[in-house]
Coordinates of C-alpha atoms in Angstrom, one line a residue:
M7 CA -24.4 -0.5 30.5
H8 CA -21.3 -2.4 31.7
T9 CA -20.7 -3.9 35.1
L10 CA -17.8 -3.1 37.3
V11 CA -16.3 -6.6 36.6
F12 CA -16.4 -5.8 32.8
L13 CA -14.8 -2.4 33.3
S14 CA -12.1 -3.9 35.5
T15 CA -11.4 -6.6 32.9
R16 CA -11.1 -4.0 30.2
Q17 CA -8.6 -2.1 32.4
V18 CA -6.6 -5.2 33.0
L19 CA -6.2 -5.8 29.3
Q20 CA -4.9 -2.3 28.6
C21 CA -1.3 -3.5 28.9
Q22 CA -1.3 -6.7 26.9
S23 CA 2.1 -8.0 28.0
A24 CA 1.3 -7.6 31.7
A25 CA -2.1 -9.2 31.1
C26 CA -0.5 -12.3 29.5
Q27 CA 1.9 -12.7 32.4
A28 CA -1.1 -12.4 34.8
L29 CA -3.2 -15.1 33.1
P30 CA -1.8 -18.0 35.2
L31 CA -2.8 -16.1 38.4
L32 CA -6.3 -15.3 37.4
P33 CA -9.3 -17.6 38.2
R34 CA -10.6 -19.7 35.4
E35 CA -14.0 -18.2 35.8
L36 CA -12.7 -14.9 34.4
F37 CA -11.6 -16.4 31.1
P38 CA -15.0 -16.2 29.3
L39 CA -15.2 -12.4 30.0
L40 CA -11.6 -11.9 29.2
F41 CA -12.1 -13.5 25.9
K42 CA -15.2 -11.3 25.0
V43 CA -13.4 -8.1 26.0
A44 CA -10.2 -9.1 24.2
F45 CA -12.2 -10.0 21.0
M46 CA -14.2 -6.8 21.2
D47 CA -11.3 -4.5 21.8
K48 CA -8.9 -6.3 19.4
K49 CA -6.4 -7.1 22.1
T50 CA -4.8 -9.6 19.8
V51 CA -1.8 -10.6 21.9
V52 CA -4.0 -11.4 24.9
L53 CA -6.6 -13.1 22.7
R54 CA -4.0 -15.4 21.2
E55 CA -2.7 -16.3 24.6
L56 CA -6.2 -17.0 25.9
V57 CA -6.9 -19.5 23.2
H58 CA -3.4 -21.0 23.7
T59 CA -4.0 -21.5 27.4
W60 CA -7.8 -22.0 27.4
P61 CA -8.6 -24.1 30.5
F62 CA -12.0 -25.5 29.5
P63 CA -13.0 -28.4 27.1
L64 CA -15.1 -26.0 24.9
L65 CA -14.5 -22.5 23.5
S66 CA -17.7 -21.4 21.8
F67 CA -18.2 -18.2 20.0
Q68 CA -22.0 -18.5 20.4
Q69 CA -21.6 -18.7 24.2
L70 CA -18.8 -16.1 24.6
L71 CA -19.7 -13.4 22.1
Q72 CA -23.4 -13.0 22.9
E73 CA -25.1 -10.5 25.2
C74 CA -24.1 -11.3 28.7
A75 CA -24.7 -10.1 32.3
H76 CA -21.6 -7.9 32.1
C77 CA -22.0 -6.4 28.6
S78 CA -25.1 -6.0 26.5
R79 CA -23.2 -6.0 23.2
A80 CA -23.8 -9.1 21.1
L81 CA -20.7 -9.4 18.9
L82 CA -22.3 -12.3 16.9
Q83 CA -24.6 -9.7 15.4
E84 CA -21.6 -7.9 13.9
R85 CA -19.1 -8.9 11.3
P86 CA -16.1 -10.1 13.2
S87 CA -12.8 -8.2 13.2
T88 CA -10.1 -9.7 11.0
E89 CA -7.5 -9.0 13.6
S90 CA -9.4 -10.8 16.3
M91 CA -10.2 -13.8 14.1
Q92 CA -6.6 -14.1 13.1
A93 CA -5.5 -14.0 16.7
V94 CA -7.9 -16.8 17.6
I95 CA -6.5 -19.0 14.8
L96 CA -2.9 -18.2 15.8
G97 CA -3.7 -19.2 19.4
L98 CA -5.2 -22.4 18.1
T99 CA -2.0 -23.1 16.0
A100 CA 0.2 -22.4 19.1
R101 CA -1.9 -24.7 21.2
L102 CA -1.6 -27.5 18.6
H103 CA 2.2 -27.2 18.8
T104 CA 2.3 -27.3 22.6
P105 CA 2.6 -30.6 24.5
E106 CA -0.5 -31.4 26.5
T107 CA 1.2 -30.8 29.9
E108 CA 2.0 -27.2 28.8
A109 CA -1.3 -26.4 27.1
G110 CA -3.0 -24.5 30.0
T111 CA -2.1 -22.0 32.6
Q112 CA -0.8 -24.9 34.6
P113 CA -0.3 -28.6 33.9
L114 CA -3.6 -29.9 32.8
C115 CA -5.0 -33.4 32.9
R116 CA -6.4 -34.6 29.6
K117 CA -10.0 -34.2 30.5
H118 CA -9.4 -30.4 31.0
A119 CA -7.7 -29.7 27.7
L120 CA -9.5 -27.8 25.0
R121 CA -11.3 -30.3 22.8
V122 CA -13.7 -28.2 20.8
L123 CA -13.3 -24.7 19.2
D124 CA -16.8 -23.7 18.0
M125 CA -16.6 -20.8 15.5
T126 CA -20.1 -21.2 14.2
G127 CA -22.8 -18.5 14.4
L128 CA -20.7 -15.6 12.9
L129 CA -22.7 -13.0 11.0
D130 CA -23.1 -14.1 7.4
D131 CA -22.2 -11.9 4.4
G132 CA -24.2 -8.7 4.1
V133 CA -24.3 -6.1 1.5
E134 CA -21.9 -3.7 3.2
Q135 CA -18.2 -4.6 3.1
D136 CA -15.8 -3.4 5.7
P137 CA -12.1 -4.1 5.0
G138 CA -11.4 -4.4 8.7
T139 CA -13.8 -7.3 9.2
M140 CA -13.8 -10.9 8.0
S141 CA -16.6 -12.3 5.8
M142 CA -17.6 -15.9 6.0
W143 CA -15.7 -16.5 2.8
D144 CA -12.5 -15.1 4.4
C145 CA -13.2 -17.2 7.6
T146 CA -13.5 -20.4 5.5
A147 CA -10.2 -19.6 3.8
A148 CA -8.4 -18.8 7.0
V149 CA -9.5 -22.0 8.7
A150 CA -8.7 -24.1 5.6
R151 CA -5.1 -22.6 5.5
T152 CA -4.6 -23.5 9.1
C153 CA -5.7 -27.1 8.5
I154 CA -3.4 -27.5 5.5
A155 CA -0.4 -25.9 7.3
Q156 CA -1.0 -28.0 10.4
Q157 CA -0.9 -31.2 8.4
Q158 CA 2.1 -30.1 6.3
G159 CA 4.1 -29.0 9.4
R160 CA 3.5 -32.2 11.5
T161 CA 6.6 -33.9 12.9
A162 CA 6.7 -37.2 14.6
E163 CA 8.2 -36.4 18.0
P164 CA 7.6 -39.2 20.6
G165 CA 5.9 -37.9 23.8
L166 CA 5.0 -34.5 22.3
A167 CA 1.7 -35.4 20.5
P168 CA -0.6 -32.3 20.4
V169 CA -4.0 -32.4 22.0
P170 CA -6.5 -33.0 19.2
V171 CA -9.0 -30.2 18.7
E172 CA -12.3 -30.3 16.8
V173 CA -12.9 -27.0 15.0
R174 CA -16.6 -26.4 14.2
V175 CA -17.2 -23.9 11.4
D176 CA -19.8 -22.8 8.8
L177 CA -18.1 -23.3 5.4
R178 CA -18.7 -21.3 2.2
V179 CA -17.3 -22.5 -1.1
N180 CA -17.4 -21.6 -4.8
R181 CA -15.5 -22.5 -7.9
A182 CA -12.5 -20.4 -6.9
S183 CA -12.1 -21.9 -3.4
Y184 CA -13.2 -25.5 -4.1
A185 CA -9.8 -27.1 -4.5
F186 CA -8.4 -25.3 -1.5
L187 CA -11.2 -26.3 0.8
R188 CA -11.1 -29.9 -0.5
E189 CA -7.4 -30.1 0.4
A190 CA -8.2 -28.7 3.9
L191 CA -10.9 -31.3 4.5
R192 CA -8.6 -34.1 3.3
S193 CA -5.8 -32.8 5.5
S194 CA -8.2 -32.6 8.5
A195 CA -9.0 -36.3 8.4
G196 CA -5.6 -37.3 9.7
S197 CA -4.7 -34.2 11.6
P198 CA -5.0 -33.2 15.3
L199 CA -7.0 -30.3 14.0
R200 CA -10.3 -31.9 12.9
L201 CA -12.5 -29.7 10.7
C202 CA -16.2 -30.1 11.4
C203 CA -18.7 -28.3 9.2
R204 CA -22.0 -27.3 10.6
D205 CA -23.5 -25.4 7.7
L206 CA -22.3 -25.8 4.1
R207 CA -23.1 -23.2 1.4
A208 CA -21.9 -24.0 -2.1
E209 CA -22.3 -21.4 -4.8
D210 CA -22.1 -22.0 -8.5
L211 CA -20.3 -25.3 -7.9
P212 CA -20.3 -28.1 -10.5
M213 CA -22.1 -31.3 -9.7
R214 CA -19.0 -33.5 -9.4
N215 CA -17.3 -31.0 -7.1
T216 CA -20.4 -30.7 -4.8
V217 CA -20.4 -34.5 -4.5
A218 CA -16.7 -34.6 -3.7
L219 CA -17.1 -32.1 -0.9
L220 CA -20.1 -33.9 0.6
Q221 CA -18.2 -37.1 0.7
L222 CA -15.5 -35.4 2.9
L223 CA -17.9 -34.0 5.5
D224 CA -18.6 -35.6 8.9
A225 CA -22.2 -37.0 8.8
G226 CA -22.6 -36.3 12.5
C227 CA -21.9 -32.6 12.3
L228 CA -23.7 -31.2 9.3
R229 CA -26.9 -29.3 10.1
R230 CA -27.6 -27.4 6.8
V231 CA -26.8 -27.9 3.1
D232 CA -27.4 -24.8 0.9
L233 CA -26.8 -25.1 -2.8
R234 CA -27.0 -21.7 -4.5
F235 CA -26.9 -20.7 -8.1
N236 CA -26.0 -24.2 -9.2
N237 CA -28.9 -24.6 -11.6
L238 CA -28.6 -28.4 -11.2
G239 CA -32.0 -29.3 -12.6
L240 CA -33.5 -32.7 -11.7
R241 CA -30.8 -34.6 -13.5
G242 CA -28.0 -33.0 -11.5
L243 CA -29.9 -33.1 -8.3
S244 CA -30.7 -36.8 -8.6
V245 CA -26.9 -37.4 -8.6
I246 CA -26.3 -35.1 -5.5
I247 CA -29.3 -35.9 -3.3
P248 CA -28.3 -39.4 -2.2
H249 CA -25.0 -37.9 -0.9
V250 CA -27.0 -35.3 1.0
A251 CA -29.4 -37.9 2.4
R252 CA -26.7 -39.7 4.3
F253 CA -26.6 -36.8 6.7
Q254 CA -29.2 -38.1 9.1
H255 CA -29.1 -35.1 11.4
L256 CA -29.6 -32.6 8.6
A257 CA -32.2 -30.0 9.7
S258 CA -32.1 -27.6 6.8
L259 CA -31.9 -28.2 3.0
R260 CA -31.8 -25.3 0.6
L261 CA -32.1 -26.1 -3.1
H262 CA -32.9 -24.1 -6.2
Y263 CA -33.9 -24.7 -9.8
V264 CA -35.5 -28.1 -9.3
H265 CA -37.5 -28.5 -12.6
G266 CA -40.4 -30.7 -12.1
D267 CA -43.1 -29.0 -14.1
S268 CA -45.9 -31.4 -15.0
R269 CA -46.8 -29.2 -18.0
Q270 CA -43.6 -30.3 -19.8
P271 CA -43.2 -33.9 -18.8
S272 CA -40.5 -36.2 -20.1
V273 CA -39.6 -39.8 -19.3
D274 CA -36.2 -38.9 -17.9
G275 CA -37.6 -36.0 -16.0
E276 CA -40.3 -38.1 -14.3
D277 CA -37.8 -40.8 -13.4
N278 CA -35.4 -38.2 -11.9
F279 CA -38.3 -36.6 -10.0
R280 CA -39.5 -39.9 -8.5
Y281 CA -35.9 -40.7 -7.5
F282 CA -35.5 -37.3 -5.9
L283 CA -38.7 -37.8 -3.9
A284 CA -37.6 -41.2 -2.7
Q285 CA -34.3 -39.7 -1.4
M286 CA -36.2 -36.9 0.3
G287 CA -38.1 -39.5 2.3
R288 CA -34.8 -40.6 3.9
F289 CA -34.4 -37.5 6.0
T290 CA -35.6 -37.9 9.6
C291 CA -34.7 -34.6 11.1
L292 CA -35.5 -32.1 8.3
R293 CA -37.2 -29.0 9.6
E294 CA -36.4 -26.4 6.9
L295 CA -36.8 -26.8 3.2
S296 CA -36.2 -24.1 0.6
M297 CA -37.0 -24.8 -3.1
G298 CA -36.6 -21.3 -4.6
S299 CA -37.1 -20.9 -8.3
S300 CA -38.2 -24.5 -8.8
L301 CA -41.1 -25.4 -11.1
L302 CA -43.4 -27.2 -8.6
S303 CA -46.7 -26.4 -10.2
G304 CA -49.1 -29.2 -9.1
R305 CA -46.2 -31.1 -7.5
L306 CA -46.2 -29.8 -4.0
D307 CA -48.3 -32.7 -2.6
Q308 CA -45.8 -35.2 -4.0
L309 CA -42.8 -33.4 -2.5
L310 CA -44.2 -32.8 0.9
S311 CA -45.9 -36.1 1.3
T312 CA -42.5 -37.9 1.2
L313 CA -41.1 -36.2 4.2
Q314 CA -41.0 -38.1 7.5
S315 CA -41.5 -35.1 9.8
P316 CA -43.4 -31.8 9.7
L317 CA -41.5 -28.8 8.4
E318 CA -41.2 -25.6 10.5
S319 CA -39.7 -23.5 7.7
L320 CA -40.8 -23.7 4.0
E321 CA -39.6 -21.4 1.3
L322 CA -41.3 -21.7 -2.1
A323 CA -40.3 -18.4 -3.7
F324 CA -41.0 -18.2 -7.5
C325 CA -42.2 -21.8 -7.7
A326 CA -45.3 -21.1 -9.9
L327 CA -47.6 -22.6 -7.3
L328 CA -51.2 -23.4 -8.3
P329 CA -54.3 -23.1 -6.1
E330 CA -54.3 -26.9 -5.5
D331 CA -50.7 -26.6 -4.2
L332 CA -51.7 -24.1 -1.6
R333 CA -54.8 -26.0 -0.7
F334 CA -52.8 -29.2 -0.1
L335 CA -50.3 -27.3 2.1
A336 CA -53.1 -25.8 4.2
R337 CA -54.5 -29.3 4.9
S338 CA -51.1 -31.0 5.4
P339 CA -49.4 -31.7 8.8
H340 CA -46.8 -29.1 7.9
A341 CA -49.1 -26.1 8.1
V342 CA -49.8 -26.2 11.8
H343 CA -46.0 -26.4 12.6
L344 CA -44.8 -23.6 10.2
K345 CA -42.8 -20.8 11.9
K346 CA -41.4 -19.4 8.6
L347 CA -43.2 -19.3 5.2
D348 CA -41.9 -17.6 2.0
L349 CA -44.3 -17.5 -1.0
S350 CA -42.5 -14.6 -2.8
G351 CA -42.9 -14.4 -6.5
N352 CA -46.1 -16.5 -6.6
D353 CA -49.2 -14.7 -7.9
L354 CA -51.6 -14.7 -4.9
A355 CA -54.0 -12.1 -6.4
G356 CA -56.3 -14.4 -8.4
S357 CA -57.6 -17.9 -7.8
Q358 CA -54.7 -18.4 -5.4
L359 CA -56.0 -15.8 -2.9
E360 CA -58.7 -18.0 -1.2
P361 CA -56.4 -21.1 -0.7
F362 CA -53.6 -18.7 0.5
Q363 CA -56.0 -17.3 3.1
G364 CA -56.8 -20.9 4.2
L365 CA -53.1 -21.6 4.5
L366 CA -52.7 -18.5 6.8
Q367 CA -55.6 -19.7 8.9
A368 CA -54.0 -23.1 9.3
A369 CA -50.6 -21.6 10.3
A370 CA -51.8 -18.8 12.4
A371 CA -50.9 -20.3 15.8
T372 CA -47.2 -20.8 15.0
L373 CA -46.2 -18.4 12.2
L374 CA -43.4 -16.0 13.1
H375 CA -42.1 -15.0 9.7
L376 CA -44.1 -14.4 6.5
E377 CA -42.4 -13.3 3.3
L378 CA -44.8 -12.2 0.4
T379 CA -42.5 -10.2 -1.8
E380 CA -43.8 -9.7 -5.4
C381 CA -47.1 -11.6 -4.9
Q382 CA -49.3 -9.1 -6.9
L383 CA -51.2 -8.2 -3.7
A384 CA -53.1 -4.9 -4.3
D385 CA -55.2 -3.1 -1.7
T386 CA -58.3 -5.3 -2.5
Q387 CA -56.5 -8.6 -1.8
L388 CA -54.7 -7.2 1.2
L389 CA -57.8 -5.9 2.9
A390 CA -59.6 -9.2 2.2
T391 CA -56.7 -11.0 3.9
L392 CA -56.3 -8.8 6.9
P393 CA -58.8 -10.6 9.1
V394 CA -56.9 -13.9 8.9
L395 CA -53.5 -12.2 8.8
T396 CA -54.1 -10.5 12.1
R397 CA -54.9 -13.8 13.6
C398 CA -51.2 -14.6 13.3
A399 CA -50.7 -13.3 16.8
S400 CA -47.1 -14.4 17.1
L401 CA -45.9 -12.9 13.8
R402 CA -42.7 -11.0 14.1
Y403 CA -41.8 -10.2 10.5
L404 CA -44.0 -9.4 7.5
G405 CA -42.4 -8.9 4.0
L406 CA -44.6 -7.2 1.4
Y407 CA -42.0 -5.5 -0.8
G408 CA -42.8 -5.3 -4.5
N409 CA -46.6 -5.5 -4.2
P410 CA -48.9 -2.8 -5.7
L411 CA -50.2 -1.3 -2.5
S412 CA -51.3 2.2 -2.0
M413 CA -50.8 4.5 1.0
A414 CA -54.4 3.8 2.0
G415 CA -53.8 0.1 2.0
L416 CA -50.6 0.5 4.1
K417 CA -52.4 2.6 6.7
E418 CA -55.1 0.0 7.0
L419 CA -52.5 -2.7 7.5
L420 CA -50.8 -0.6 10.2
R421 CA -54.0 0.0 12.1
D422 CA -55.0 -3.6 12.0
S423 CA -51.5 -4.9 12.9
V424 CA -51.7 -3.1 16.3
A425 CA -53.3 -6.3 17.6
Q426 CA -50.1 -8.2 16.7
A427 CA -48.1 -7.6 19.8
E428 CA -45.0 -9.5 18.7
L429 CA -44.7 -7.8 15.3
R430 CA -41.3 -6.1 15.0
T431 CA -40.6 -5.6 11.3
V432 CA -42.7 -4.8 8.2
V433 CA -40.9 -4.5 4.9
H434 CA -43.4 -2.7 2.7
P435 CA -43.4 -1.5 -0.9
F436 CA -43.1 2.0 -2.1
P437 CA -46.8 3.0 -2.4
V438 CA -48.2 3.2 -5.9
D439 CA -49.2 6.8 -5.0
C440 CA -45.5 7.6 -5.2
Y441 CA -45.0 6.6 -8.8
E442 CA -46.0 8.5 -12.0
G443 CA -47.9 6.9 -14.9
L444 CA -47.9 3.3 -13.6
P445 CA -49.7 0.7 -15.8
W446 CA -52.4 -1.2 -14.0
P447 CA -52.0 -3.7 -12.6
P448 CA -48.3 -2.9 -12.5
P449 CA -45.8 -5.8 -13.1
A450 CA -43.4 -6.4 -10.3
S451 CA -40.5 -5.5 -12.6
V452 CA -42.0 -2.0 -13.0
L453 CA -42.4 -1.5 -9.3
L454 CA -38.8 -2.6 -8.7
E455 CA -37.2 -0.5 -11.5
A456 CA -39.4 2.6 -11.9
S457 CA -38.3 5.8 -10.2
I458 CA -40.5 7.2 -7.4
N459 CA -41.3 10.7 -6.4
E460 CA -39.0 11.3 -3.4
E461 CA -41.0 14.2 -2.0
K462 CA -44.2 12.1 -2.0
F463 CA -42.5 9.2 -0.4
A464 CA -41.0 11.4 2.3
R465 CA -44.5 12.5 3.2
V466 CA -45.6 8.8 3.3
E467 CA -42.8 7.9 5.7
A468 CA -43.7 10.8 8.0
E469 CA -47.3 9.9 8.1
L470 CA -46.6 6.2 8.8
H471 CA -44.2 7.3 11.6
Q472 CA -46.9 9.5 13.1
L473 CA -49.4 6.6 13.0
L474 CA -46.9 4.3 14.7
L475 CA -46.4 6.9 17.5
A476 CA -50.1 7.5 17.9
S477 CA -50.8 3.7 18.3
G478 CA -47.9 3.2 20.7
R479 CA -46.0 1.1 18.2
A480 CA -42.9 3.2 17.6
H481 CA -40.7 0.2 18.3
V482 CA -42.0 -1.5 15.1
L483 CA -39.8 -1.0 12.1
W484 CA -41.6 -0.1 8.9
T485 CA -39.1 0.1 6.1
T486 CA -38.6 -0.4 2.3
D487 CA -35.0 -1.7 2.9
I488 CA -35.0 -5.3 1.6
Y489 CA -31.2 -5.5 2.0
G490 CA -31.0 -4.7 5.7
R491 CA -30.5 -8.3 7.0
L492 CA -33.9 -8.1 8.6
A493 CA -35.2 -11.5 7.5
A494 CA -34.5 -14.0 10.2
D495 CA -32.7 -17.2 9.6
Y496 CA -34.8 -20.3 10.6
F497 CA -32.3 -21.3 13.3
S498 CA -32.6 -17.9 15.0
L499 CA -36.4 -18.0 15.3

């Protein structure tokens, strides 16, 4: 539903030229809604002029594009329109080339000029690509081009200095875009357009390039560092980690392929691991740690004991965890603070089951998001775990994809989960009943690659739907879609 104010605003923007002329006559209080409607409807001429004449110190996408009293549509949950994003950037460029006394709808004193354009919080890359929308990679490139062009086009005109604007963004970088983004960050240092990175994601970037980028980032702005597909190993990580540790406000650190397996020790490896642990101890605000595909067998106690504060999100997917790792985590200060836990790819069916259940018991009061993809959990293990799993009363998301569960096991889970009032999403596997000639126990690779009987699965879906309806839980999504952007980011919990 839209309010009368929203509908009136939309009508005002139908003629963009007239709307731009009317902006100086409109009260400042209407500007936030004008921005949302113009962004939503791709009224690019108006949108550019709104940014150009913005009368407040802050223009924040997270504040302006969320659900509001006038419109329930949350634009941050959608990939942004390329046209709208380009209009915002063009408006910013126009503003930077406008003397301060002309920057608003009327002459503005310095304290009322736009100081911060916060473009963070945009939907990250999903699987589906829409040519009319802008991915995070495209957004990074567009902002970088603006920084470079602004620096190159600067002229020294006395009395016409532009009002400096801090642009907060989430940056994505890979080998192809590294040089371009590095130039933008360097240009930003001496420019009225100051680029401030909140979340950095670097994919497949060489060690020296990663270090060079980290050295250019503002230590007061960075919230997350996410290094993906870099396969640094302990040697590379020992070079990078001191540059990361200087970001004292860092709340999220996502690393992969940290090889610290005690079964294959070496002198250099041990020295690098001890150095890595010492650097991890420097973080004072860290709340999320992801160590996917790292060999941490028997090492989890060393890693987590170095941290100064309890974690609220811990991702240990495919880390070859041992029973003693899970037992340590259950007894550690981290367990009672965990909101998100990912143990995907760790075999929890054997001797790990009992310590895993102990960990769930310890985290039950706070856990919101539990990911257990490919953990070899069959019906027997699931049923044994249900009593403690259902004690996680605040759980919103449960991921069980890639586990050898039958339809009977899924039905038992559904019945027991009725007690979990906050549960909204269950990502479940295709039941083993829907496969033909499965080996037992079936390896995860077989469950992921083997074809299923579509007719049988259609009957399974129908039965699950009927059970949800009968239990008054039709609002809970039960799905096999692991690519539907259902897993929550830590900062959104």
